[in-house]
């Protein structure tokens, strides 16, 4: 439970799932009929890894495993299809050596397609991350250590529930950075289809528009050129995004209208930051997680005044390597540490 002044709550505030391996990648399902369903990826330093789908039984207050499947290498990211209405095929995507799209059902999970942009080569440039476009769910963007981002178009069969195969084709591939690209995220700005940003080992955030790929905009450059590991767009106000550098204890908030000048710096962590998650329902709340075992929730509405302290804090039993704020249930946040997943009521 996040600590604030009032800790008198009657409802259960925290649920824990113990996985059989160290957890790294994790994502909340967004379908309205699958309220407390999450996917977890193992972090085992060998070829054979796992993805597990779990759900919470709200009557017994226990998590149970719904499906487990093999995955080559650890997943660098897992994402459910951003289908808030529950009308599209029940798909899950994973990145690692390649991008894979899976379909899950009560009968288990099966691989629908493997998307590989290196058709002419045995060489594989691992994918560091990807993002699934919320407005246009047939668009997925991937980031790679080979300095490129690739935008894929997914083709799904029209009749849901049939065995129509799902396939993918490269819409565009571009050299996004001078070095490895570590993350990519679509913006909700400009209609939500065409704008995306990426971060990487060259220490920059670059913004792209699929309609004008001949140029990009540098939104921020780390003063010491340290690698930027993650970026996240504000879910309610597309002008704002957050990022952090490798081994940094600071989260930087940027306004795309004022490039290269942070509008806020969040500074309460005592070890390297690992994750950021914007609130789905509020433009001024963000959760950050770190090796200091803390998940902190910040209210940033005072920007550009200095944001001194977070409004809520939770201390886990280990270094938190992942944080995800539930899109469809905004009073729940999930974190991962060691071989545990916890969901916390905000």
Coordinates of C-alpha atoms in Angstrom, one line a residue:
X1 CA 0.0 0.0 0.0
X2 CA 1.2 3.5 -0.8
X3 CA 1.8 5.4 2.4
X4 CA 0.2 8.8 3.0
X5 CA -1.4 10.4 6.0
X6 CA -4.4 8.2 6.1
X7 CA -3.8 4.5 6.3
X8 CA -7.2 3.4 7.6
X9 CA -8.5 1.3 4.8
X10 CA -10.8 -1.6 5.0
X11 CA -10.2 -3.1 1.5
X12 CA -7.2 -5.1 0.7
X13 CA -4.6 -2.8 -0.8
X14 CA -1.9 -5.2 -2.1
X15 CA -1.8 -8.5 -3.8
X16 CA 1.4 -10.5 -4.5
X17 CA 2.2 -13.2 -7.0
X18 CA 5.3 -15.3 -6.7
X19 CA 6.7 -16.4 -10.0
X20 CA 9.0 -19.4 -10.5
X21 CA 11.8 -17.1 -11.9
X22 CA 13.0 -13.5 -11.8
X23 CA 10.4 -11.3 -13.4
X24 CA 11.4 -8.5 -15.8
X25 CA 8.8 -7.6 -18.4
X26 CA 5.2 -7.1 -17.3
X27 CA 2.0 -5.5 -18.6
X28 CA -1.6 -5.1 -17.6
X29 CA -4.3 -6.4 -20.0
X30 CA -6.6 -3.6 -21.1
X31 CA -9.7 -5.6 -22.1
X32 CA -12.7 -4.7 -19.9
X33 CA -13.6 -8.3 -19.4
X34 CA -10.2 -9.2 -18.0
X35 CA -9.8 -6.8 -15.1
X36 CA -6.9 -8.2 -13.2
X37 CA -5.0 -10.0 -15.9
X38 CA -1.3 -9.4 -16.4
X39 CA 1.5 -11.0 -18.5
X40 CA 5.0 -11.6 -17.0
X41 CA 8.3 -12.4 -18.7
X42 CA 11.1 -14.3 -17.1
X43 CA 14.7 -13.0 -16.8
X44 CA 16.8 -16.1 -17.1
X45 CA 20.3 -15.6 -18.6
X46 CA 20.0 -18.3 -21.1
X47 CA 18.1 -19.1 -24.3
X48 CA 15.1 -20.7 -22.7
X49 CA 12.7 -18.2 -21.1
X50 CA 9.0 -18.1 -20.3
X51 CA 6.0 -15.8 -20.5
X52 CA 3.2 -16.3 -18.1
X53 CA -0.3 -15.0 -18.1
X54 CA -1.8 -14.6 -14.6
X55 CA -5.1 -13.3 -13.3
X56 CA -6.5 -12.4 -9.9
X57 CA -9.5 -14.2 -8.5
X58 CA -11.3 -11.3 -6.8
X59 CA -13.3 -13.8 -4.6
X60 CA -10.2 -15.7 -3.2
X61 CA -7.8 -12.7 -3.5
X62 CA -5.3 -15.1 -5.1
X63 CA -3.4 -14.8 -8.4
X64 CA -3.3 -18.0 -10.6
X65 CA -1.4 -18.9 -13.7
X66 CA -3.7 -19.0 -16.8
X67 CA -1.1 -19.8 -19.5
X68 CA 2.7 -20.3 -19.7
X69 CA 4.6 -20.5 -23.0
X70 CA 8.3 -20.7 -24.0
X71 CA 10.1 -17.6 -25.3
X72 CA 13.6 -17.5 -26.7
X73 CA 15.8 -15.2 -24.5
X74 CA 14.2 -12.8 -22.0
X75 CA 11.4 -10.6 -23.2
X76 CA 12.6 -6.9 -23.3
X77 CA 9.0 -5.8 -23.3
X78 CA 5.5 -7.3 -23.2
X79 CA 2.3 -5.5 -24.3
X80 CA -1.3 -6.5 -24.7
X81 CA -3.2 -5.1 -27.7
X82 CA -4.5 -1.7 -26.6
X83 CA -8.1 -2.8 -27.1
X84 CA -10.2 -1.0 -24.4
X85 CA -13.5 -2.2 -25.9
X86 CA -12.6 -5.8 -26.1
X87 CA -13.7 -6.2 -29.8
X88 CA -10.3 -7.2 -31.3
X89 CA -8.5 -10.5 -31.2
X90 CA -7.0 -11.2 -27.7
X91 CA -3.4 -10.5 -28.8
X92 CA -0.1 -10.1 -26.9
X93 CA 3.2 -8.9 -28.3
X94 CA 6.7 -9.6 -27.0
X95 CA 10.2 -8.2 -28.1
X96 CA 13.5 -9.9 -27.7
X97 CA 15.5 -11.3 -30.6
X98 CA 12.4 -10.5 -32.8
X99 CA 8.9 -9.1 -32.4
X100 CA 6.3 -11.8 -31.8
X101 CA 2.6 -11.6 -31.8
X102 CA 0.7 -14.2 -29.8
X103 CA -3.0 -15.0 -29.5
X104 CA -4.4 -16.2 -26.2
X105 CA -7.5 -18.0 -25.3
X106 CA -8.9 -20.4 -22.7
X107 CA -7.1 -23.1 -24.6
X108 CA -3.7 -21.6 -24.2
X109 CA -1.5 -19.2 -26.2
X110 CA -0.2 -19.7 -29.7
X111 CA 2.3 -17.8 -31.8
X112 CA 0.5 -15.9 -34.6
X113 CA 3.5 -14.3 -36.3
X114 CA 7.2 -13.6 -35.9
X115 CA 8.3 -10.2 -37.4
X116 CA 11.8 -10.1 -38.6
X117 CA 13.2 -7.2 -40.6
X118 CA 16.5 -8.8 -41.5
X119 CA 15.3 -11.1 -44.2
X120 CA 18.7 -11.4 -46.0
X121 CA 20.8 -12.2 -43.1
X122 CA 21.5 -14.7 -40.3
X123 CA 22.4 -11.7 -38.2
X124 CA 19.8 -10.7 -35.6
X125 CA 19.8 -7.2 -34.0
X126 CA 18.0 -7.6 -30.8
X127 CA 15.0 -5.4 -30.1
X128 CA 15.2 -3.3 -26.9
X129 CA 11.6 -2.2 -26.8
X130 CA 8.4 -1.6 -28.8
X131 CA 5.1 0.3 -28.6
X132 CA 1.6 -0.5 -29.8
X133 CA -0.3 2.4 -31.2
X134 CA -3.5 3.0 -29.1
X135 CA -5.4 4.9 -31.9
X136 CA -4.3 2.5 -34.7
X137 CA -3.8 -0.9 -33.2
X138 CA -2.4 -2.3 -36.4
X139 CA 0.7 -0.2 -35.9
X140 CA 3.6 -1.4 -33.8
X141 CA 7.0 0.4 -33.6
X142 CA 10.1 -1.4 -32.5
X143 CA 13.5 -0.1 -31.4
X144 CA 16.8 -2.0 -31.9
X145 CA 20.4 -1.9 -31.0
X146 CA 21.2 -1.5 -34.7
X147 CA 20.3 2.2 -34.4
X148 CA 17.0 1.8 -36.2
X149 CA 13.3 2.0 -35.4
X150 CA 10.8 0.0 -37.5
X151 CA 7.1 0.6 -37.9
X152 CA 5.2 -2.5 -38.6
X153 CA 1.7 -2.9 -40.0
X154 CA -0.3 -5.8 -38.6
X155 CA -2.9 -7.4 -40.8
X156 CA -5.6 -9.3 -38.9
X157 CA -8.3 -11.5 -40.4
X158 CA -11.6 -9.8 -40.5
X159 CA -13.7 -12.4 -38.8
X160 CA -12.7 -12.6 -35.1
X161 CA -12.6 -16.0 -33.7
X162 CA -11.8 -17.7 -37.0
X163 CA -8.4 -19.1 -37.7
X164 CA -7.4 -16.2 -39.9
X165 CA -3.6 -15.8 -39.7
X166 CA -2.2 -12.5 -38.5
X167 CA 0.7 -11.2 -40.5
X168 CA 2.9 -8.1 -40.5
X169 CA 4.7 -6.0 -43.0
X170 CA 7.3 -3.2 -42.7
X171 CA 5.7 0.2 -43.1
X172 CA 9.0 2.0 -42.7
X173 CA 12.4 1.6 -41.2
X174 CA 14.6 4.5 -40.2
X175 CA 18.0 5.2 -38.7
X176 CA 16.7 6.9 -35.5
X177 CA 20.0 7.5 -33.6
X178 CA 23.7 7.5 -33.9
X179 CA 23.9 4.5 -31.5
X180 CA 21.6 1.9 -30.0
X181 CA 18.0 2.8 -29.6
X182 CA 16.6 1.8 -26.2
X183 CA 12.9 2.8 -26.3
X184 CA 10.2 4.0 -28.6
X185 CA 6.8 5.4 -27.8
X186 CA 3.9 6.8 -29.9
X187 CA 2.6 10.2 -28.9
X188 CA -1.2 11.0 -28.6
X189 CA -0.5 14.4 -30.2
X190 CA -1.5 15.2 -33.8
X191 CA -4.2 12.6 -33.9
X192 CA -2.2 9.9 -32.2
X193 CA -1.3 7.9 -35.3
X194 CA 1.8 9.4 -36.7
X195 CA 4.1 10.9 -34.1
X196 CA 6.6 8.9 -32.0
X197 CA 9.7 9.5 -30.1
X198 CA 12.8 7.4 -29.3
X199 CA 15.7 7.5 -26.9
X200 CA 19.1 5.8 -27.0
X201 CA 22.7 5.4 -26.2
X202 CA 23.6 8.8 -27.9
X203 CA 21.8 10.5 -25.0
X204 CA 19.1 12.1 -27.1
X205 CA 15.3 12.1 -27.4
X206 CA 14.2 12.4 -31.0
X207 CA 10.7 12.9 -32.3
X208 CA 9.4 11.7 -35.6
X209 CA 6.3 12.1 -37.8
X210 CA 5.4 9.2 -40.1
X211 CA 4.1 11.8 -42.6
X212 CA 7.5 13.6 -42.7
X213 CA 10.3 11.1 -42.1
X214 CA 12.9 13.1 -43.9
X215 CA 13.6 15.0 -40.7
X216 CA 13.4 14.6 -36.9
X217 CA 13.3 16.9 -33.9
X218 CA 15.7 16.7 -31.0
X219 CA 13.6 17.1 -27.9
X220 CA 16.4 16.7 -25.4
X221 CA 20.1 15.8 -25.1
X222 CA 21.7 14.6 -21.9
X223 CA 24.4 17.1 -20.9
X224 CA 26.9 14.3 -20.3
X225 CA 25.7 12.3 -23.3
X226 CA 24.7 9.4 -21.0
X227 CA 22.4 6.8 -22.5
X228 CA 18.7 7.5 -22.0
X229 CA 17.0 4.2 -21.2
X230 CA 13.2 4.9 -21.3
X231 CA 10.7 7.5 -22.3
X232 CA 7.0 7.8 -21.5
X233 CA 4.4 10.2 -22.9
X234 CA 1.9 11.9 -20.6
X235 CA -1.4 10.0 -21.2
X236 CA -3.6 13.1 -21.0
X237 CA -1.4 16.0 -22.2
X238 CA 0.7 15.0 -25.3
X239 CA 3.0 18.0 -24.8
X240 CA 4.8 16.3 -21.8
X241 CA 7.1 13.3 -21.7
X242 CA 9.4 11.8 -19.1
X243 CA 12.8 10.1 -19.4
X244 CA 15.8 9.1 -17.4
X245 CA 19.5 8.3 -18.0
X246 CA 21.4 5.1 -17.2
X247 CA 22.3 4.8 -13.5
X248 CA 20.6 8.1 -12.9
X249 CA 18.5 8.8 -9.7
X250 CA 16.6 11.6 -11.5
X251 CA 13.6 11.6 -13.8
X252 CA 13.4 14.5 -16.3
X253 CA 10.0 15.9 -17.4
X254 CA 10.1 17.7 -20.8
X255 CA 7.6 19.9 -22.7
X256 CA 8.0 19.4 -26.5
X257 CA 7.1 23.1 -27.0
X258 CA 10.3 24.0 -25.1
X259 CA 12.9 21.5 -26.4
X260 CA 16.0 20.7 -24.5
X261 CA 14.9 22.5 -21.3
X262 CA 13.5 20.2 -18.6
X263 CA 10.4 21.7 -17.0
X264 CA 10.8 19.5 -13.9
X265 CA 13.3 17.1 -12.3
X266 CA 12.1 14.5 -9.9
X267 CA 14.9 13.8 -7.4
X268 CA 13.9 11.7 -4.4
X269 CA 15.2 8.3 -5.4
X270 CA 18.5 7.1 -3.8
X271 CA 19.6 4.6 -6.5
X272 CA 19.2 4.2 -10.3
X273 CA 15.7 4.6 -11.7
X274 CA 14.3 1.7 -13.7
X275 CA 10.8 2.6 -14.7
X276 CA 8.2 5.4 -15.1
X277 CA 4.5 5.1 -15.5
X278 CA 2.2 8.1 -16.2
X279 CA -1.3 8.0 -14.7
X280 CA -3.9 7.0 -17.3
X281 CA -6.5 9.4 -15.9
X282 CA -4.6 12.4 -14.8
X283 CA -2.2 14.8 -16.6
X284 CA -0.2 15.6 -13.4
X285 CA 0.6 12.2 -11.8
X286 CA 3.5 9.9 -12.5
X287 CA 4.9 6.8 -10.7
X288 CA 8.6 6.1 -10.7
X289 CA 10.5 3.0 -9.5
X290 CA 14.1 2.4 -8.6
X291 CA 16.8 0.1 -7.3
X292 CA 16.2 1.9 -4.0
X293 CA 13.1 -0.5 -3.6
X294 CA 10.8 2.5 -3.8
X295 CA 7.8 3.3 -6.0
X296 CA 7.0 7.0 -5.7
X297 CA 3.9 8.9 -7.0
X298 CA 4.4 12.5 -7.9
X299 CA 2.1 15.4 -8.5
X300 CA 3.7 17.7 -11.0
X301 CA 1.0 20.3 -11.5
X302 CA 3.2 22.9 -9.8
X303 CA 5.6 22.9 -12.8
X304 CA 7.7 24.8 -13.6
X305 CA 8.1 25.3 -9.9
X306 CA 10.4 22.8 -8.2
X307 CA 8.7 19.5 -7.3
X308 CA 10.2 18.8 -3.9
X309 CA 8.7 15.5 -2.8
X310 CA 6.4 12.7 -4.0
X311 CA 2.9 12.6 -2.6
X312 CA 2.9 8.8 -2.0
X313 CA 5.6 6.2 -1.5
X314 CA 5.7 2.4 -1.3
X315 CA 8.8 0.4 -0.2
X316 CA 9.1 -3.1 -1.7
X317 CA 11.1 -6.1 -0.5
X318 CA 13.6 -5.7 -3.4
X319 CA 14.9 -3.5 -6.2
X320 CA 11.9 -2.6 -8.4
X321 CA 12.7 -3.1 -12.0
X322 CA 9.3 -2.5 -13.6
X323 CA 6.3 -0.3 -12.9
X324 CA 3.0 -0.2 -14.8
X325 CA -0.1 1.9 -14.1
X326 CA -3.3 0.1 -15.1
X327 CA -5.0 1.8 -18.0
X328 CA -8.5 0.5 -17.3
X329 CA -8.2 0.5 -13.5
X330 CA -6.4 3.7 -12.6
X331 CA -6.4 3.0 -8.9
X332 CA -4.0 0.0 -9.3
X333 CA -0.3 0.0 -10.0
X334 CA 1.8 -3.1 -10.7
X335 CA 5.5 -3.4 -9.8
X336 CA 8.1 -6.2 -10.2
X337 CA 11.1 -7.1 -8.0
X338 CA 13.1 -10.3 -7.8
X339 CA 10.5 -13.1 -8.6
X340 CA 7.5 -11.2 -7.3
X341 CA 4.8 -9.1 -8.9
X342 CA 2.7 -6.9 -6.6
X343 CA -0.3 -4.8 -7.5
X344 CA -0.9 -1.9 -5.2
X345 CA -4.0 0.2 -4.7
X346 CA -3.3 3.9 -5.0

